mmCIF file of C-alpha atoms in Angstrom:
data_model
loop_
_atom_site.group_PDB
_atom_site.id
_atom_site.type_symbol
_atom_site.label_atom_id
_atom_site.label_comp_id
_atom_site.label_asym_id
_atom_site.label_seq_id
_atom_site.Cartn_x
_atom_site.Cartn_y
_atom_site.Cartn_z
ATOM 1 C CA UNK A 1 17.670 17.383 -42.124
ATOM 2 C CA UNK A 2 14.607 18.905 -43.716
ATOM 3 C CA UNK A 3 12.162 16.374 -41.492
ATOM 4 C CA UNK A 4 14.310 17.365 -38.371
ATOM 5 C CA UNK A 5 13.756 20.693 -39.272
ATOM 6 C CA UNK A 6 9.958 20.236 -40.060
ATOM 7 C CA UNK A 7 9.686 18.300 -36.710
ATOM 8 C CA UNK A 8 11.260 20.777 -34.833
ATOM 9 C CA UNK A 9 8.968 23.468 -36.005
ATOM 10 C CA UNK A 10 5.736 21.267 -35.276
ATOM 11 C CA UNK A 11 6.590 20.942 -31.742
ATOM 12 C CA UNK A 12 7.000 24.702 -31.895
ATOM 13 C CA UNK A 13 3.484 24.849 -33.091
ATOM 14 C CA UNK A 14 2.091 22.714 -30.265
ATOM 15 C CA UNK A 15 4.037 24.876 -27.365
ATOM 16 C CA UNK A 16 2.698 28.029 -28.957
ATOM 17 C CA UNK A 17 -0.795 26.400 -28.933
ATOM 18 C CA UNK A 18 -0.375 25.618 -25.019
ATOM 19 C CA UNK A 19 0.339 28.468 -24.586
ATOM 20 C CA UNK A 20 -2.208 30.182 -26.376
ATOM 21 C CA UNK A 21 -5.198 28.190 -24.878
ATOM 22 C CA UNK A 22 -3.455 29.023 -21.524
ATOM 23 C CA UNK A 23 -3.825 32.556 -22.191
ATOM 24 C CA UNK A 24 -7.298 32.602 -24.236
ATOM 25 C CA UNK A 25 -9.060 29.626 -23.625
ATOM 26 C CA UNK A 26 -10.042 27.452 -26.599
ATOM 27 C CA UNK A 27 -11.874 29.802 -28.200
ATOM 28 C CA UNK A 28 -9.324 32.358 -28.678
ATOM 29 C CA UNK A 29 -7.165 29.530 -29.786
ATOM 30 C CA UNK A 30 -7.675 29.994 -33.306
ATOM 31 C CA UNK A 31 -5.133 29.587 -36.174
ATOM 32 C CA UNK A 32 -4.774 33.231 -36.408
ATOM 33 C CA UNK A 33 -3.396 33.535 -32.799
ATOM 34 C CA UNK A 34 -1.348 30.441 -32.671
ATOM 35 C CA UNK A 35 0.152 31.816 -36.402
ATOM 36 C CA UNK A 36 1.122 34.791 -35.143
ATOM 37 C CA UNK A 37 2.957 33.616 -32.154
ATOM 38 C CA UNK A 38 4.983 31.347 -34.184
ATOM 39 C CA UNK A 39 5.365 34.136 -36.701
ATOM 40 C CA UNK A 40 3.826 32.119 -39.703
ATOM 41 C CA UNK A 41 1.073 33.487 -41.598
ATOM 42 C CA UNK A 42 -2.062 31.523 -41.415
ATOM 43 C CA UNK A 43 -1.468 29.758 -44.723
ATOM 44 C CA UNK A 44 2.152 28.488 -43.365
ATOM 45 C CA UNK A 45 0.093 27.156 -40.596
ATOM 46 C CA UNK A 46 -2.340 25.273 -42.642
ATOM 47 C CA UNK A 47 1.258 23.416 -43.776
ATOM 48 C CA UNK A 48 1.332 21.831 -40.161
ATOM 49 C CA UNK A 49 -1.852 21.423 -39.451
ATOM 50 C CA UNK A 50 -5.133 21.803 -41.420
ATOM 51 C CA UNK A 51 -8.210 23.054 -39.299
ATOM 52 C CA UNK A 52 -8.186 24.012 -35.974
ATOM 53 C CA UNK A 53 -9.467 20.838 -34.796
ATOM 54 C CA UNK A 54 -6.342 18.751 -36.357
ATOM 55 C CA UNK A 55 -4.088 21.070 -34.397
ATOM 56 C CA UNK A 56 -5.887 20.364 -31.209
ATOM 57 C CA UNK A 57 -5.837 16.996 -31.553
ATOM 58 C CA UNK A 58 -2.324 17.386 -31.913
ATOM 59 C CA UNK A 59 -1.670 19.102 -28.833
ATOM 60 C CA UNK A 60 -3.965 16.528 -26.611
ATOM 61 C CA UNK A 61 -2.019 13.503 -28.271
ATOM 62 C CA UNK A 62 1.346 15.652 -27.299
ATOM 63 C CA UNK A 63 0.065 15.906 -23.241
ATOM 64 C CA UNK A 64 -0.936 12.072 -23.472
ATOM 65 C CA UNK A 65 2.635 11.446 -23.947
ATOM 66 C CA UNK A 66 4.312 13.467 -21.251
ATOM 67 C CA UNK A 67 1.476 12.437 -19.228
ATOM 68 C CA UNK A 68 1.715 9.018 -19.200
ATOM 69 C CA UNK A 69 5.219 8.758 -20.914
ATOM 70 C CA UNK A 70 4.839 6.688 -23.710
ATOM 71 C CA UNK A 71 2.132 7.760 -26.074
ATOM 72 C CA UNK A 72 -1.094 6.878 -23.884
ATOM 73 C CA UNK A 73 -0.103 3.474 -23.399
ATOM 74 C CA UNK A 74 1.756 3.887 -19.988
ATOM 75 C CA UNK A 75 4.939 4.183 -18.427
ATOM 76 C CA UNK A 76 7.512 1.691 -18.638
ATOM 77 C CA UNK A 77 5.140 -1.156 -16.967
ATOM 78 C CA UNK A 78 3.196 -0.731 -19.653
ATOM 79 C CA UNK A 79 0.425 0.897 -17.010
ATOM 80 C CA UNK A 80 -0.234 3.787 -15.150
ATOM 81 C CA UNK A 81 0.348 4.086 -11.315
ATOM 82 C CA UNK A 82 -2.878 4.524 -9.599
ATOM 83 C CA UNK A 83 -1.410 6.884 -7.265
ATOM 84 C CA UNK A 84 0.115 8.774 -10.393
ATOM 85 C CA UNK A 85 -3.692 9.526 -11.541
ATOM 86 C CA UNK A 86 -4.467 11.327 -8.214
ATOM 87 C CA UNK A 87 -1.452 13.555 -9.183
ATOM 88 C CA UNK A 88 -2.288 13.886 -12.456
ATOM 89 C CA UNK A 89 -5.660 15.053 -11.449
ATOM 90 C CA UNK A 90 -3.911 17.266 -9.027
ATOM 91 C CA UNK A 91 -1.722 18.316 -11.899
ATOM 92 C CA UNK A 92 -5.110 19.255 -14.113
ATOM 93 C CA UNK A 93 -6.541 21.169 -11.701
ATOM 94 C CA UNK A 94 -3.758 23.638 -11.874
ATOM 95 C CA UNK A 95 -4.189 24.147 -15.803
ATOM 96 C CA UNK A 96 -8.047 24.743 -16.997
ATOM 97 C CA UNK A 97 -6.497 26.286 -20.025
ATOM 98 C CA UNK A 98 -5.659 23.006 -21.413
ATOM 99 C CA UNK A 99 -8.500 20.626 -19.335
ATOM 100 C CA UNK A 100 -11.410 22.903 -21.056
ATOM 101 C CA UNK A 101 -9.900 22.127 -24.568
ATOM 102 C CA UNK A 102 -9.942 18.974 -23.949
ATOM 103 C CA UNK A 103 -13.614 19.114 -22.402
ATOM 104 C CA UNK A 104 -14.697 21.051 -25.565
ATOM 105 C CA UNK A 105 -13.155 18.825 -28.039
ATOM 106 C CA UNK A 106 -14.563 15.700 -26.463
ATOM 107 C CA UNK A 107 -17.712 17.020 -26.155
ATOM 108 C CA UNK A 108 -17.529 18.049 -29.957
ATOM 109 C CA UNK A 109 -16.423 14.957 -31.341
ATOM 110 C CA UNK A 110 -19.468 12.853 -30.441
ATOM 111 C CA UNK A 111 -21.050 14.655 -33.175
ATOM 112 C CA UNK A 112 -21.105 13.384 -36.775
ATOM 113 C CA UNK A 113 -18.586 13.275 -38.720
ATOM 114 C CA UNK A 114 -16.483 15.341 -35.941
ATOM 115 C CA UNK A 115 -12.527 15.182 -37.062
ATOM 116 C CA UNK A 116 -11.752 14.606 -33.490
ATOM 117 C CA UNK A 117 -13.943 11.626 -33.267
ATOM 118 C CA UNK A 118 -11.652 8.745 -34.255
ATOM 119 C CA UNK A 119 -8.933 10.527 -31.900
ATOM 120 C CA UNK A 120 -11.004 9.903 -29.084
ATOM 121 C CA UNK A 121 -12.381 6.569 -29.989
ATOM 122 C CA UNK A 122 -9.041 5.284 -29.834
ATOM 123 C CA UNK A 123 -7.969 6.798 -26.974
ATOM 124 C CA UNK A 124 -10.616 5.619 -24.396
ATOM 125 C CA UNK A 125 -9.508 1.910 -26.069
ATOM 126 C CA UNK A 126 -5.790 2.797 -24.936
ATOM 127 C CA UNK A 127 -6.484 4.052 -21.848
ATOM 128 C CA UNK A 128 -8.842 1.644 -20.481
ATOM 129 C CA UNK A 129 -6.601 -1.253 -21.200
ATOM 130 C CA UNK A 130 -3.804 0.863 -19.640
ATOM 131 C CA UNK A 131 -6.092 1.473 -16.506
ATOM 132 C CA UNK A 132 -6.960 -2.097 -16.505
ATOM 133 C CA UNK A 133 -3.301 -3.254 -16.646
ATOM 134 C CA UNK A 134 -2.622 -0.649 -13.770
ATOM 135 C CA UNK A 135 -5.185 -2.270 -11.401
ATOM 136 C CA UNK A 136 -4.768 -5.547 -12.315
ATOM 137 C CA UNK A 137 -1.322 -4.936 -10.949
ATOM 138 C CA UNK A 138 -2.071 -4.129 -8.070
ATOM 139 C CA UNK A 139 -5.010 -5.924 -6.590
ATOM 140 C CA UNK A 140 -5.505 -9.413 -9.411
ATOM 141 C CA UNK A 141 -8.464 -9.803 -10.924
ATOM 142 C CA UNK A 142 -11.017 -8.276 -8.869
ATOM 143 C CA UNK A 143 -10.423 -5.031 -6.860
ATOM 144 C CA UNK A 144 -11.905 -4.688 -3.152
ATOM 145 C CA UNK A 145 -14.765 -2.904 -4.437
ATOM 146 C CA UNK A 146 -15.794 -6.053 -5.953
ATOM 147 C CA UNK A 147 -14.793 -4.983 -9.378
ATOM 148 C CA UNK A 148 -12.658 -6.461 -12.540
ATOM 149 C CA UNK A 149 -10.095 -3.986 -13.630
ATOM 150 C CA UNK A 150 -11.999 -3.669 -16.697
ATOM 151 C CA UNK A 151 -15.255 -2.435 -15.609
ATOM 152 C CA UNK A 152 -13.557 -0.540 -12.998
ATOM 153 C CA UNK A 153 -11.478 1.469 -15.544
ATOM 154 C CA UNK A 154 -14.348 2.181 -17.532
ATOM 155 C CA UNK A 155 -15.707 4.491 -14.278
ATOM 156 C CA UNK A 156 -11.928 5.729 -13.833
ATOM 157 C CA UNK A 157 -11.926 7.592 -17.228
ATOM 158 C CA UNK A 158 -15.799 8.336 -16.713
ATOM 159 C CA UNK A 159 -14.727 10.153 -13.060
ATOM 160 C CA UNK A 160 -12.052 11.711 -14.532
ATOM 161 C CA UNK A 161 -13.894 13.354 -17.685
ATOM 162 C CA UNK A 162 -17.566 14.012 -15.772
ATOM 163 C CA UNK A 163 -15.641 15.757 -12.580
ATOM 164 C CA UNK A 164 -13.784 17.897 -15.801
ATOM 165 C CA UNK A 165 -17.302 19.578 -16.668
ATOM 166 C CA UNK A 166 -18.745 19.987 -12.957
ATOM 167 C CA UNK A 167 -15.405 21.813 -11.947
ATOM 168 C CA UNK A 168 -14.768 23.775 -14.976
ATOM 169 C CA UNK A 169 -18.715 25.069 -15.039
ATOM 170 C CA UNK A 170 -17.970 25.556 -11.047
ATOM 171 C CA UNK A 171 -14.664 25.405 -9.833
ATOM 172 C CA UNK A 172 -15.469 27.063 -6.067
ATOM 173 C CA UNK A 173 -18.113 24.175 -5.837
ATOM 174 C CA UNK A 174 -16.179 20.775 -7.057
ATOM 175 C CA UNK A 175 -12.491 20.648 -5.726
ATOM 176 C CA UNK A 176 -11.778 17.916 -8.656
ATOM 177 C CA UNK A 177 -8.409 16.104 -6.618
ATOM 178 C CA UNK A 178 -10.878 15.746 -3.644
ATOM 179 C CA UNK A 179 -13.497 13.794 -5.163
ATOM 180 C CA UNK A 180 -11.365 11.880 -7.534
ATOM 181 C CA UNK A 181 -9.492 10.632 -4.356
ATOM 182 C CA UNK A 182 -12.820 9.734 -3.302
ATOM 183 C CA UNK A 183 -13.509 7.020 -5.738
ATOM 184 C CA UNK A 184 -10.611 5.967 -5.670
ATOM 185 C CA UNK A 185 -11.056 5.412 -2.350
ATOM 186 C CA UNK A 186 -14.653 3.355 -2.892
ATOM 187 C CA UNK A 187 -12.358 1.802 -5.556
ATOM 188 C CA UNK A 188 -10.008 0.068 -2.877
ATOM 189 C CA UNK A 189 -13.271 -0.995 -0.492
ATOM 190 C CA UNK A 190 -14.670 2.062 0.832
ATOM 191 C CA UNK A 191 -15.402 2.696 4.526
ATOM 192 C CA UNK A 192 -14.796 5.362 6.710
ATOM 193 C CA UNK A 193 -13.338 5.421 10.334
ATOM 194 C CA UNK A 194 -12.453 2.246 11.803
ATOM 195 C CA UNK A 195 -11.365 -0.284 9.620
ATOM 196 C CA UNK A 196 -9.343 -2.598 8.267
ATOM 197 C CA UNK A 197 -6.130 -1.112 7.898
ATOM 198 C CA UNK B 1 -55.750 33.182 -25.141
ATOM 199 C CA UNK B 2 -52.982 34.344 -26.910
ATOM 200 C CA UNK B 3 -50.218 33.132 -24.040
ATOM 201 C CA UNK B 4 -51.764 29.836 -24.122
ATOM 202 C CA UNK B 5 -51.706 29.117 -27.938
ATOM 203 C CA UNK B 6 -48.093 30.603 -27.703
ATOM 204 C CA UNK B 7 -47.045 28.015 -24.971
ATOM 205 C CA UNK B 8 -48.908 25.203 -26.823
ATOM 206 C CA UNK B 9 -47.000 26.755 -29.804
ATOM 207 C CA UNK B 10 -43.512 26.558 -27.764
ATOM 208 C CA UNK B 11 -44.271 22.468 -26.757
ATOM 209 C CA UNK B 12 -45.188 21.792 -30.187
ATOM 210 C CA UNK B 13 -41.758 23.025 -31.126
ATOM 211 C CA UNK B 14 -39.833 21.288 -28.626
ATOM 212 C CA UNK B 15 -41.355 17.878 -29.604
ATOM 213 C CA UNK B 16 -40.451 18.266 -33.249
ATOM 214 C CA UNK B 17 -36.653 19.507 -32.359
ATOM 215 C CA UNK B 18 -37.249 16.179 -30.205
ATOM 216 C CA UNK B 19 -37.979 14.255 -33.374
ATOM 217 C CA UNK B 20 -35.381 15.308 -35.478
ATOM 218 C CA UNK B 21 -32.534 14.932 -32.854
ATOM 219 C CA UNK B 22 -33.839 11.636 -32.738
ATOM 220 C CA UNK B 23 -33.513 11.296 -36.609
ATOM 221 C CA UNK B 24 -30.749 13.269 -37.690
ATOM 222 C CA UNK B 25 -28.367 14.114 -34.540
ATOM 223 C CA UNK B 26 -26.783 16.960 -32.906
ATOM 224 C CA UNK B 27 -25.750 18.746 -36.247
ATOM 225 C CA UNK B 28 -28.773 17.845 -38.066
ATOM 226 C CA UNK B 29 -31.080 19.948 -35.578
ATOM 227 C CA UNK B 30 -30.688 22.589 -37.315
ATOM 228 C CA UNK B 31 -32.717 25.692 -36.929
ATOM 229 C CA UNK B 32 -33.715 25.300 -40.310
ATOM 230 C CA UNK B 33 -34.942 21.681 -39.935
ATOM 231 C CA UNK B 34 -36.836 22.423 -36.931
ATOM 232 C CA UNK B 35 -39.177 25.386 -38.897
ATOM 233 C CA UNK B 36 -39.566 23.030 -41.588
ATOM 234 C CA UNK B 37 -41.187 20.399 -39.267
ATOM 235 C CA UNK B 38 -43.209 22.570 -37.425
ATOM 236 C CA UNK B 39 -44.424 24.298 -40.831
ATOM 237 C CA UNK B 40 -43.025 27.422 -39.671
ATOM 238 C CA UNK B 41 -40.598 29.938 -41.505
ATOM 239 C CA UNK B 42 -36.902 29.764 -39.550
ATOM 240 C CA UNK B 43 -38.012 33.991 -39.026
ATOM 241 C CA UNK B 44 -41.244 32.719 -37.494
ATOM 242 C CA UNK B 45 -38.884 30.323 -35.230
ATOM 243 C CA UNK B 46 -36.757 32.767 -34.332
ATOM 244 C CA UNK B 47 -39.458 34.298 -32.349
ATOM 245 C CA UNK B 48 -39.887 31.598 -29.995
ATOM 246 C CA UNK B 49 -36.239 30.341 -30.066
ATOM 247 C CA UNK B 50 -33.297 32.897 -30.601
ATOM 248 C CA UNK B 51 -30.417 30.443 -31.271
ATOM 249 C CA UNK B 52 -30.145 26.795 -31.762
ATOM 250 C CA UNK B 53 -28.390 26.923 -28.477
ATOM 251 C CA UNK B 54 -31.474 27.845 -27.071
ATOM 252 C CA UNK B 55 -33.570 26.052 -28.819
ATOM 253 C CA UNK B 56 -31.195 23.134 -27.260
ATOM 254 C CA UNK B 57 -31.100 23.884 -23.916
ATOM 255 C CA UNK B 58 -35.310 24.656 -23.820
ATOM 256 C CA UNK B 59 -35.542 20.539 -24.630
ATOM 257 C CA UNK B 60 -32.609 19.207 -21.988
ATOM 258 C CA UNK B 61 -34.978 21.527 -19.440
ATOM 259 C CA UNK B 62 -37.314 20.112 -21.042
ATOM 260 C CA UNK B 63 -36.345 16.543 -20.150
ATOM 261 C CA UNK B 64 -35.014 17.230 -16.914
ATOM 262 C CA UNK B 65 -38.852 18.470 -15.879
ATOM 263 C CA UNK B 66 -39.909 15.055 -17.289
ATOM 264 C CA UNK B 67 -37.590 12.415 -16.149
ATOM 265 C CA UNK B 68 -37.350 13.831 -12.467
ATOM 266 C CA UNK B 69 -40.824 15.364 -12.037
ATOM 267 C CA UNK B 70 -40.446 18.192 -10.906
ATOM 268 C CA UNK B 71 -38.037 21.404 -12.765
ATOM 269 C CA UNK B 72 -35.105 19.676 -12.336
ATOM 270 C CA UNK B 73 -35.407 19.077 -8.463
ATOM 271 C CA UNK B 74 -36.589 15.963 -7.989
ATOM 272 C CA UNK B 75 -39.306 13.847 -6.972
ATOM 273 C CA UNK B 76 -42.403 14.706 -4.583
ATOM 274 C CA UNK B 77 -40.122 14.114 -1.668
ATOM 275 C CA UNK B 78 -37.621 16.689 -3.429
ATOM 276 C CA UNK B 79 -35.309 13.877 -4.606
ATOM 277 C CA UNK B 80 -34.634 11.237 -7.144
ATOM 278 C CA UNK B 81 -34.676 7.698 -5.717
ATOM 279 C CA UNK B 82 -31.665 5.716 -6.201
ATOM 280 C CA UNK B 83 -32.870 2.918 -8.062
ATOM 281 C CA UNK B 84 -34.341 5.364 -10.827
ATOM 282 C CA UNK B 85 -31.338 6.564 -11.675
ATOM 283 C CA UNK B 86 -30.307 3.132 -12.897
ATOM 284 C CA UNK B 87 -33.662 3.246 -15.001
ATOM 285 C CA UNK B 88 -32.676 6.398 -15.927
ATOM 286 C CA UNK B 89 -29.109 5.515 -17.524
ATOM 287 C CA UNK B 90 -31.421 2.434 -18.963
ATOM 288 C CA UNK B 91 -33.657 4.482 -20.867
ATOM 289 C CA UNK B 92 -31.091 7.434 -21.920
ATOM 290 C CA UNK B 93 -29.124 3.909 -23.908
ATOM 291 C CA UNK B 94 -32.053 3.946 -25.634
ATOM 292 C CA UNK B 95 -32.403 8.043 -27.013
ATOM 293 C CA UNK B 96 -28.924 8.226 -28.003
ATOM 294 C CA UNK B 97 -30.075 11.202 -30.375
ATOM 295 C CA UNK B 98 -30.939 13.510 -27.116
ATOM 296 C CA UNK B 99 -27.495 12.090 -25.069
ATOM 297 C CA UNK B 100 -25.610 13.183 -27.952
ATOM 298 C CA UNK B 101 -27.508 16.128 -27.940
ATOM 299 C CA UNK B 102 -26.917 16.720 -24.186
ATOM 300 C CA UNK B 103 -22.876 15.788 -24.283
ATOM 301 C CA UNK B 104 -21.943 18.406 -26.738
ATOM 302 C CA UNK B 105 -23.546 21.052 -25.573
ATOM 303 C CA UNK B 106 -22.308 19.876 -22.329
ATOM 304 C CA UNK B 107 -18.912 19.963 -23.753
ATOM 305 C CA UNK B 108 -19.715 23.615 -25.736
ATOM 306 C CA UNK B 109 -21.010 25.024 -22.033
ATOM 307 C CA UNK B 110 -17.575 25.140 -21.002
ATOM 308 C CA UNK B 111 -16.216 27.366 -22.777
ATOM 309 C CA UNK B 112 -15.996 31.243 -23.091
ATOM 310 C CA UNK B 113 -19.386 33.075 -22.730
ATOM 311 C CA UNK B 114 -21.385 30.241 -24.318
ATOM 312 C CA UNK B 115 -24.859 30.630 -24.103
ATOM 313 C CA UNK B 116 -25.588 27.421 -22.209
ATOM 314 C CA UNK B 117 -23.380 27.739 -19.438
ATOM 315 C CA UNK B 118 -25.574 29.170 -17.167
ATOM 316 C CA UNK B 119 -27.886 26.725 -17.721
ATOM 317 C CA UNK B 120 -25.278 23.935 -17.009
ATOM 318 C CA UNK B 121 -23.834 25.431 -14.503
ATOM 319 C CA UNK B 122 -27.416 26.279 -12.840
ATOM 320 C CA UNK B 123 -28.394 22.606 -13.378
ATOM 321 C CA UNK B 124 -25.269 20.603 -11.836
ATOM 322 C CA UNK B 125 -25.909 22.861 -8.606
ATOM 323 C CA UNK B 126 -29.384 21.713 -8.587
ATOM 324 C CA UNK B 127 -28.547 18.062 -9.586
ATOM 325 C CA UNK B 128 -26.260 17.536 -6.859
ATOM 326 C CA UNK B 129 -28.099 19.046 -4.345
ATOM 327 C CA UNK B 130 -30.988 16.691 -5.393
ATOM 328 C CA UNK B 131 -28.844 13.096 -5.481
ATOM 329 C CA UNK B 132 -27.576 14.491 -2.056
ATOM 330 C CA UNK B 133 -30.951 14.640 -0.411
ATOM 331 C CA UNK B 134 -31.639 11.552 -2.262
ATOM 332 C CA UNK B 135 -28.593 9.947 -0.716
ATOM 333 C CA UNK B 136 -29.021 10.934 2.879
ATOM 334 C CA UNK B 137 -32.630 9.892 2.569
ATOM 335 C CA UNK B 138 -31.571 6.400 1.610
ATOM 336 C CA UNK B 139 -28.115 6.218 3.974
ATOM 337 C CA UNK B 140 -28.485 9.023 6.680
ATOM 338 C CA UNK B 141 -24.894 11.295 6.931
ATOM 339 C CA UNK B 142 -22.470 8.609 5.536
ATOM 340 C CA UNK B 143 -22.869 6.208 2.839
ATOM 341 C CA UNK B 144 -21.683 2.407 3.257
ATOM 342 C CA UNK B 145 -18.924 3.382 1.334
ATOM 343 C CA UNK B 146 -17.578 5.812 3.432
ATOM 344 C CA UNK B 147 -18.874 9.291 1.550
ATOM 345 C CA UNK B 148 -20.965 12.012 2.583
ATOM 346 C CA UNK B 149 -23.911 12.329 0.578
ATOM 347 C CA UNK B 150 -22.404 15.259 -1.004
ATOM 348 C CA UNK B 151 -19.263 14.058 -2.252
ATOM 349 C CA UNK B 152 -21.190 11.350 -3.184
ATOM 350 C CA UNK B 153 -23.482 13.129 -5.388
ATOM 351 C CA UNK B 154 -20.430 15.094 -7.134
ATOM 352 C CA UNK B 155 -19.131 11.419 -8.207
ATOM 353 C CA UNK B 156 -22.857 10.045 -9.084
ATOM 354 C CA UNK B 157 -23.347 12.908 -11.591
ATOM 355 C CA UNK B 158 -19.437 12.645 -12.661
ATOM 356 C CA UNK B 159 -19.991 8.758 -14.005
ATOM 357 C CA UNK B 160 -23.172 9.707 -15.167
ATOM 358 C CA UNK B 161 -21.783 12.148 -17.717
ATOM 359 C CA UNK B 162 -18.680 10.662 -18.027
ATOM 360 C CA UNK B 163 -20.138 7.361 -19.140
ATOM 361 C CA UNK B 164 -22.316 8.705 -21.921
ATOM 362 C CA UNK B 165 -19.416 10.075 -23.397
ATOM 363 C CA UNK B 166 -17.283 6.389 -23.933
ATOM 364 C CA UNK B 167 -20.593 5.088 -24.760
ATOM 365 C CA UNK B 168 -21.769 7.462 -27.776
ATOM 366 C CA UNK B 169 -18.181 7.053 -29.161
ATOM 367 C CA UNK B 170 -18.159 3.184 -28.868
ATOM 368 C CA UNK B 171 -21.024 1.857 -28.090
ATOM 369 C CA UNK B 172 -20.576 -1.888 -28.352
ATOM 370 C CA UNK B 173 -17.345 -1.557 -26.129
ATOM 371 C CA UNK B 174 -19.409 0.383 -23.549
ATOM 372 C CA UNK B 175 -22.120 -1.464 -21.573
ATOM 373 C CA UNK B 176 -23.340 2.260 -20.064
ATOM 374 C CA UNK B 177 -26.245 0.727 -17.527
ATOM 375 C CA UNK B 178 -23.991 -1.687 -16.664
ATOM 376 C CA UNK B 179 -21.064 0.182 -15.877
ATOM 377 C CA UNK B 180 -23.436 2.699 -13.768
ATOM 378 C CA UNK B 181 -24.742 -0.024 -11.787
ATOM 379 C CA UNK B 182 -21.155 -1.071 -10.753
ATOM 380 C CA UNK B 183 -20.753 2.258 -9.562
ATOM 381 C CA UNK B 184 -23.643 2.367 -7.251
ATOM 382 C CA UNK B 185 -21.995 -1.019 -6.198
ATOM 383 C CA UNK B 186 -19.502 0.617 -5.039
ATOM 384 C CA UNK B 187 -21.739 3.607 -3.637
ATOM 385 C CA UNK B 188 -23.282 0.860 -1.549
ATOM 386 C CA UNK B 189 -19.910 -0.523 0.204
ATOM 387 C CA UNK B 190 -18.848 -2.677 -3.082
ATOM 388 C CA UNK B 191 -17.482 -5.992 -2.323
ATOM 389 C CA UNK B 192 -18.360 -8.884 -4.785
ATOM 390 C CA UNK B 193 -19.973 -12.670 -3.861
ATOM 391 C CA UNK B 194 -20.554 -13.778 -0.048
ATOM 392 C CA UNK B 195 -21.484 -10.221 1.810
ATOM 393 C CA UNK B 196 -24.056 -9.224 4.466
ATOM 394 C CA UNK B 197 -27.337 -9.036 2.241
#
C-alpha cells in the first residue's frame, strides 16, 4: 500500500516535470519548480529523485515507454513500425519542450562521469536492436538501399538525434518530419519520379 | 605591434585549450587549466576569453577555418568535396577529446539563452548551404537518390552529428566512418553488389 502510494506519487513527479519543461524549457526545470508544482518542498523531492539529472532521466525513460510501448524495446513484435517513427517524429515536432531536454541531456552525458551517461549507453543498445528487428521485418537481411538492418539503424537513431539540434537551433529552416521522411525514403532505394513502383 | 602580439597571444591560447581537451576532456578544460598552460593568471585569461563557453566555441571556429579552408564556408570553389567529408569523419575518430568537446556544447546550444547558440545556429546555416553547393556541384539539381541538394545537406550534417554522439558513448559498438560512408551510399542511389559502376 505504501509502494502503491510511493509509485503513485513518482509518476506525479514525472507529469509535473513534463509539464514544467513544457512551460520553461530545461533550464527552468529545476527541482525548485517541479517541487512546487507537486507541492513538496525541495527536500521531499530529493526523496524521489536525487539531482536534477536523475529526475530527467526519469522522465525520458517514462516517454520511451509510451513511445514505443514497452520500455524501449518495442511494441508487441518486439520492434518498432517504420512507419510509426515518421509519426513519432511528427509527434516530436509538436513538443520542443520535451525534444530539447532530451537534446541537452544527451549532449551532457558524453561528458565524464555524466549521471546520464549509462542511461544513454544503454539506450542506443535497445534501440538499435529494436530498429534492426523493425527492418529486418520488413525487407530480410539487406534493405533496398543496400544496407543490413544493423548498420542501417545505426543512421536511423543518428537522423533522428542530428535533425533534433538543426531544428531546435532553427526550426523555420529544418521542417524535422520532412527530412526524416527523406531518409527514410533513400532507406527503401531512393529515386525520384519514375520508378519502380 | 600590439594587435599582432595580442592575436599571436589569442592562437597560442587556443592551441593549449586544444591540448588539454585532448588530455583531460570536456570538463577538464577548465578555465583554470587553460591559464595554467599558457602561464597566464585565469584574470589575465579572462581578457582574451570571457567564459569557457567562449573560450569553446573560439576553438570549434577554430577548426571549422582549418578542416574546410576557408571560415567555415568551404573550399576554394566555396564547397567541401564529398569524398573529404568521409576523411573528415576519419580523422574526427581520431580527436575524440575535441568531438566530445563539440557534442556537448552542441547539446548546451540548445537551450535557453546559451551563449553558443548563435554560433551553432550561425554555423548549421552556413554548413548546409556549403554541402548543398557541394552536392549540386557533384550531382546537378537531384541526387541519385532522389534528394535535392538541400534536403540532402540537412540529412548529411544530421548523421554527421548524430553519429558522433553513439560513437563517444560506445565506441567499440560504433564503427563512426563506417557508418557515414553507408550513408553517402545511400546519398549516391544505395543498392548493394551487381550495380551500374
Amino acid at each position: 500500500m505504501a509502494r502503491a502510494r510511493s509509485e503513485e506519487r513518482r509518476a506525479e513527479i514525472l507529469r509535473a516535470t513534463l509539464e514544467v519543461i513544457a512551460e520553461r524549457g530545461y533550464r527552468g526545470a529545476t527541482l525548485g519548480a517541479v517541487a512546487e508544482r507537486v507541492g513538496l518542498t525541495q527536500q521531499g523531492l530529493l526523496h524521489y529523485f536525487p539531482t536534477k539529472e536523475a529526475l530527467l532521466v526519469a522522465v525520458l525513460e517514462d516517454r520511451d515507454r509510451w513511445d514505443t510501448g514497452g520500455g524501449g524495446r518495442g511494441g508487441e513484435d518486439g520492434a518498432w513500425r517504420l512507419e510509426l517513427l515518421g509519426s513519432l517524429v511528427e509527434y516530436n515536432a509538436m513538443r520542443p519542450g520535451i525534444v530539447q531536454t532530451f537534446s541537452a541531456l544527451l549532449g551532457e552525458s558524453v561528458t565524464e562521469e555524466h549521471p546520464a551517461r549509462e542511461f544513454f549507453t544503454r539506450r542506443y543498445t535497445q534501440v538499435r536492436a529494436g530498429m534492426a528487428a523493425t527492418l529486418r521485418a520488413e525487407y530480410g537481411e539487406t534493405l533496398p538501399g543496400g544496407l543490413t538492418p544493423e548498420r542501417a539503424a545505426v543512421l536511423l537513431v543518428a537522423v533522428m538525434d542530428g535533425l533534433q539540434y538543426q531544428w531546435l537551433l532553427d526550426p523555420e529552416a529544418v521542417d524535422m518530419p520532412e527530412a526524416f521522411e527523406d531518409f527514410l525514403g533513400l532507406l527503401r532505394g531512393g529515386g525520384s519520379g519514375p520508378q519502380a513502383p
